[in-house]
């Protein structure tokens, strides 16, 4: 059974940094692309970033480009998101999601498993 | 506002059929597959329909997806109280070079 467990969320001041982690199990982690998707409380879903199976291809939403950095460690079955220069509007639940294929940009594949999310609150 | 347009709400009575629309453009729905997710309160999204009209195993055939041009639809037949949830469409967008979601539709039964 696929399991994705996010951690690292919390309260941070505007301009601060946070590092999210996602521990994966139940599947061959290095065979699949991974994503971060966020959801502000009471709002809709927003794709944040994706990374290919080998880390060689990466993409970001315009709203986080230059501030967030996605990475993965296939040896540790883990996905990460380094979040810098945080803004109030970054407040959201951050979900780790598994892609059903190798490349995060493959439209023939999709988000087939999700974690339960970790809450990031940016406030002074 | 979202790149993909969904009605913010929809409603129906038990047993009825309801349809939720998702409107986009040639850079997203017009070119790529559409996927639908169901999000029950307080839980993570769950895949309902993939590649426009395919259902994962375990999803009842009451749920069906379709796509025409730059729009897609999710139909839910034989409504049940447990169908009360938020529903989201998503696809790849060429112009934004990223995944885009609809704003979500809150279904009330």
Coordinates of C-alpha atoms in Angstrom, one line a residue:
Chain A
X1 CA 0.0 0.0 0.0
X2 CA 1.3 3.4 -1.0
X3 CA 2.0 5.7 2.0
X4 CA 3.0 9.3 1.8
X5 CA 3.7 11.1 5.1
X6 CA 4.4 14.8 5.1
X7 CA 6.2 16.7 7.9
X8 CA 7.9 20.0 8.5
X9 CA 4.9 22.3 8.5
X10 CA 4.4 25.0 11.2
X11 CA 4.2 28.7 11.9
X12 CA 6.7 31.0 10.3
X13 CA 7.0 34.7 10.0
X14 CA 6.8 36.5 6.6
X15 CA 10.2 36.3 4.9
X16 CA 11.2 33.2 6.8
X17 CA 12.0 29.7 5.6
X18 CA 10.7 26.2 6.1
X19 CA 11.6 22.8 4.8
X20 CA 8.9 20.2 4.1
X21 CA 9.6 16.5 3.8
X22 CA 7.6 13.6 2.5
X23 CA 8.4 10.0 3.4
X24 CA 7.3 7.5 0.8
X25 CA 6.7 3.8 1.2
X26 CA 4.8 0.9 -0.4
X27 CA 6.1 1.5 -4.0
X28 CA 9.4 1.8 -5.9
X29 CA 10.0 5.5 -5.2
X30 CA 12.7 6.0 -7.8
X31 CA 10.4 4.9 -10.6
X32 CA 7.9 7.7 -10.3
X33 CA 7.7 11.5 -10.5
X34 CA 6.4 13.4 -7.4
X35 CA 4.6 16.7 -6.8
X36 CA 3.7 19.2 -4.1
X37 CA 0.2 20.5 -4.3
X38 CA -1.2 23.1 -1.8
X39 CA -4.6 24.1 -0.6
X40 CA -5.2 27.3 1.4
X41 CA -7.8 26.8 4.1
X42 CA -11.3 26.8 2.6
X43 CA -9.9 27.2 -0.9
X44 CA -9.1 25.1 -4.0
X45 CA -6.1 23.0 -5.0
X46 CA -3.0 24.6 -6.5
X47 CA -0.1 22.7 -8.1
X48 CA 3.2 24.0 -6.6
X49 CA 6.0 21.9 -8.1
X50 CA 6.9 18.6 -9.7
X51 CA 10.1 16.5 -10.1
X52 CA 10.8 13.6 -12.4
X53 CA 11.7 10.1 -11.2
X54 CA 15.5 10.9 -11.3
X55 CA 15.4 14.5 -10.4
X56 CA 16.5 15.6 -13.8
X57 CA 13.4 17.5 -14.7
X58 CA 11.7 20.0 -12.4
X59 CA 8.9 22.5 -12.7
X60 CA 7.3 25.2 -10.5
X61 CA 4.2 27.3 -10.5
X62 CA 4.8 31.0 -11.2
X63 CA 3.7 31.9 -7.7
X64 CA 6.6 30.1 -6.1
X65 CA 9.3 30.2 -8.8
X66 CA 12.6 31.6 -7.4
X67 CA 11.5 31.0 -3.8
X68 CA 10.8 27.3 -3.5
X69 CA 13.1 24.4 -4.4
X70 CA 11.9 20.8 -4.8
X71 CA 14.3 17.9 -4.4
X72 CA 14.3 14.2 -3.8
X73 CA 16.6 11.6 -2.3
X74 CA 15.8 8.2 -3.9
X75 CA 18.1 6.5 -1.5
X76 CA 15.9 7.7 1.4
X77 CA 12.6 7.4 -0.4
X78 CA 12.0 11.1 0.4
X79 CA 10.7 14.2 -1.3
X80 CA 11.5 17.7 -0.1
X81 CA 10.5 21.3 -0.6
X82 CA 12.7 24.1 0.6
X83 CA 10.5 27.2 1.0
X84 CA 12.3 30.6 1.3
X85 CA 11.0 34.2 1.4
X86 CA 7.6 33.0 2.6
X87 CA 4.6 35.2 2.2
X88 CA 1.3 35.3 4.0
X89 CA -0.4 34.0 0.8
X90 CA 1.8 30.8 1.1
X91 CA -0.3 29.7 4.1
X92 CA -1.8 26.4 3.1
X93 CA -1.9 22.7 3.6
X94 CA 0.9 21.2 1.5
X95 CA 0.2 17.8 0.0
X96 CA 2.8 15.4 -1.3
X97 CA 1.4 13.5 -4.4
X98 CA 2.8 10.6 -6.3
X99 CA 2.6 10.7 -10.1
X100 CA 1.6 7.6 -12.0
X101 CA 4.6 8.0 -14.4
X102 CA 8.2 8.9 -14.5
X103 CA 7.9 12.5 -15.8
X104 CA 6.0 15.1 -13.8
X105 CA 4.9 16.9 -17.0
X106 CA 3.5 13.8 -18.7
X107 CA -0.2 14.6 -19.2
X108 CA -1.0 10.9 -19.8
X109 CA -0.2 10.3 -16.1
X110 CA -1.7 11.8 -13.0
X111 CA -1.6 12.2 -9.3
X112 CA -2.5 8.8 -8.1
X113 CA -1.8 8.9 -4.4
X114 CA -1.8 11.7 -1.9
X115 CA -0.5 12.3 1.6
X116 CA -2.6 13.8 4.4
X117 CA -0.9 17.1 4.1
X118 CA 1.1 19.4 6.5
X119 CA 0.0 22.9 7.4
X120 CA 2.2 25.9 6.8
X121 CA 1.1 29.1 8.4
X122 CA 2.9 32.3 7.5
X123 CA 2.0 35.1 9.9
X124 CA 3.6 37.7 12.1
Chain B
X1 CA -9.1 33.0 -10.4
X2 CA -8.4 29.5 -11.7
X3 CA -7.3 28.7 -15.2
X4 CA -10.0 26.0 -15.4
X5 CA -13.5 27.2 -14.7
X6 CA -15.9 25.2 -12.6
X7 CA -19.2 26.2 -11.0
X8 CA -18.7 26.9 -7.3
X9 CA -21.6 24.8 -6.3
X10 CA -24.0 22.1 -7.5
X11 CA -26.8 20.3 -5.8
X12 CA -29.2 17.4 -6.2
X13 CA -31.5 15.1 -4.3
X14 CA -30.8 11.4 -3.6
X15 CA -31.1 9.3 -6.7
X16 CA -30.8 12.2 -9.1
X17 CA -28.1 12.8 -11.7
X18 CA -25.9 15.9 -11.6
X19 CA -23.2 17.2 -14.0
X20 CA -20.2 19.4 -13.1
X21 CA -18.5 21.3 -15.9
X22 CA -14.9 22.3 -16.3
X23 CA -14.0 24.9 -19.0
X24 CA -10.6 25.6 -20.3
X25 CA -8.7 26.5 -23.4
X26 CA -6.7 25.0 -26.3
X27 CA -3.5 25.2 -24.1
X28 CA -5.0 22.8 -21.6
X29 CA -8.2 20.8 -21.9
X30 CA -8.3 21.2 -25.7
X31 CA -5.0 19.3 -26.0
X32 CA -4.5 17.2 -22.9
X33 CA -6.3 14.6 -20.8
X34 CA -8.6 15.7 -18.0
X35 CA -8.7 14.2 -14.5
X36 CA -11.3 14.5 -11.8
X37 CA -10.8 14.3 -8.0
X38 CA -13.2 14.0 -5.1
X39 CA -12.2 15.6 -1.8
X40 CA -14.3 14.7 1.2
X41 CA -14.2 17.2 4.2
X42 CA -10.9 17.0 6.0
X43 CA -9.3 14.5 3.7
X44 CA -6.9 14.4 0.8
X45 CA -8.2 14.3 -2.8
X46 CA -9.1 11.0 -4.3
X47 CA -8.9 10.1 -8.0
X48 CA -12.3 9.6 -9.6
X49 CA -11.7 9.8 -13.4
X50 CA -8.5 9.6 -15.4
X51 CA -7.7 10.2 -19.0
X52 CA -11.1 12.0 -19.6
X53 CA -13.4 9.0 -19.0
X54 CA -11.6 6.1 -17.3
X55 CA -12.5 5.0 -13.8
X56 CA -9.9 3.6 -11.4
X57 CA -10.8 0.2 -9.8
X58 CA -13.1 0.8 -6.9
X59 CA -14.8 3.9 -8.2
X60 CA -18.5 3.1 -8.9
X61 CA -19.8 3.4 -12.4
X62 CA -22.2 6.1 -11.2
X63 CA -19.3 8.4 -11.8
X64 CA -18.5 9.2 -15.5
X65 CA -16.3 11.7 -17.3
X66 CA -16.4 13.2 -20.7
X67 CA -14.6 15.8 -22.8
X68 CA -15.4 17.8 -25.8
X69 CA -13.2 20.5 -27.3
X70 CA -12.0 22.8 -24.5
X71 CA -14.6 21.6 -21.9
X72 CA -15.0 18.5 -19.8
X73 CA -17.7 17.2 -17.5
X74 CA -18.2 14.9 -14.6
X75 CA -21.5 13.2 -14.2
X76 CA -22.7 11.6 -11.0
X77 CA -25.8 9.4 -11.3
X78 CA -27.9 7.9 -8.5
X79 CA -26.8 10.6 -6.0
X80 CA -26.0 9.5 -2.5
X81 CA -25.5 11.5 0.7
X82 CA -21.9 10.3 0.8
X83 CA -21.2 12.0 -2.5
X84 CA -21.3 15.4 -0.7
X85 CA -17.8 16.6 -1.3
X86 CA -15.7 19.1 -3.4
X87 CA -14.9 18.0 -6.9
X88 CA -11.9 19.3 -8.9
X89 CA -10.8 18.9 -12.5
X90 CA -7.1 19.1 -13.5
X91 CA -4.9 18.9 -16.6
X92 CA -1.6 20.0 -18.0
X93 CA -1.3 23.5 -19.4
X94 CA 1.2 24.2 -22.2
X95 CA 1.3 28.0 -21.7
X96 CA 2.0 27.8 -18.0
X97 CA 4.1 24.6 -18.3
X98 CA 2.5 23.2 -15.3
X99 CA -0.6 21.4 -13.9
X100 CA -3.7 23.5 -13.4
X101 CA -6.8 22.9 -11.4
X102 CA -10.4 24.1 -11.5
X103 CA -11.6 26.2 -8.6
X104 CA -13.6 23.3 -7.3
X105 CA -17.3 22.5 -7.1
X106 CA -19.0 21.9 -3.8
X107 CA -21.7 19.3 -4.2
X108 CA -24.6 19.2 -1.8
X109 CA -27.0 16.2 -1.7

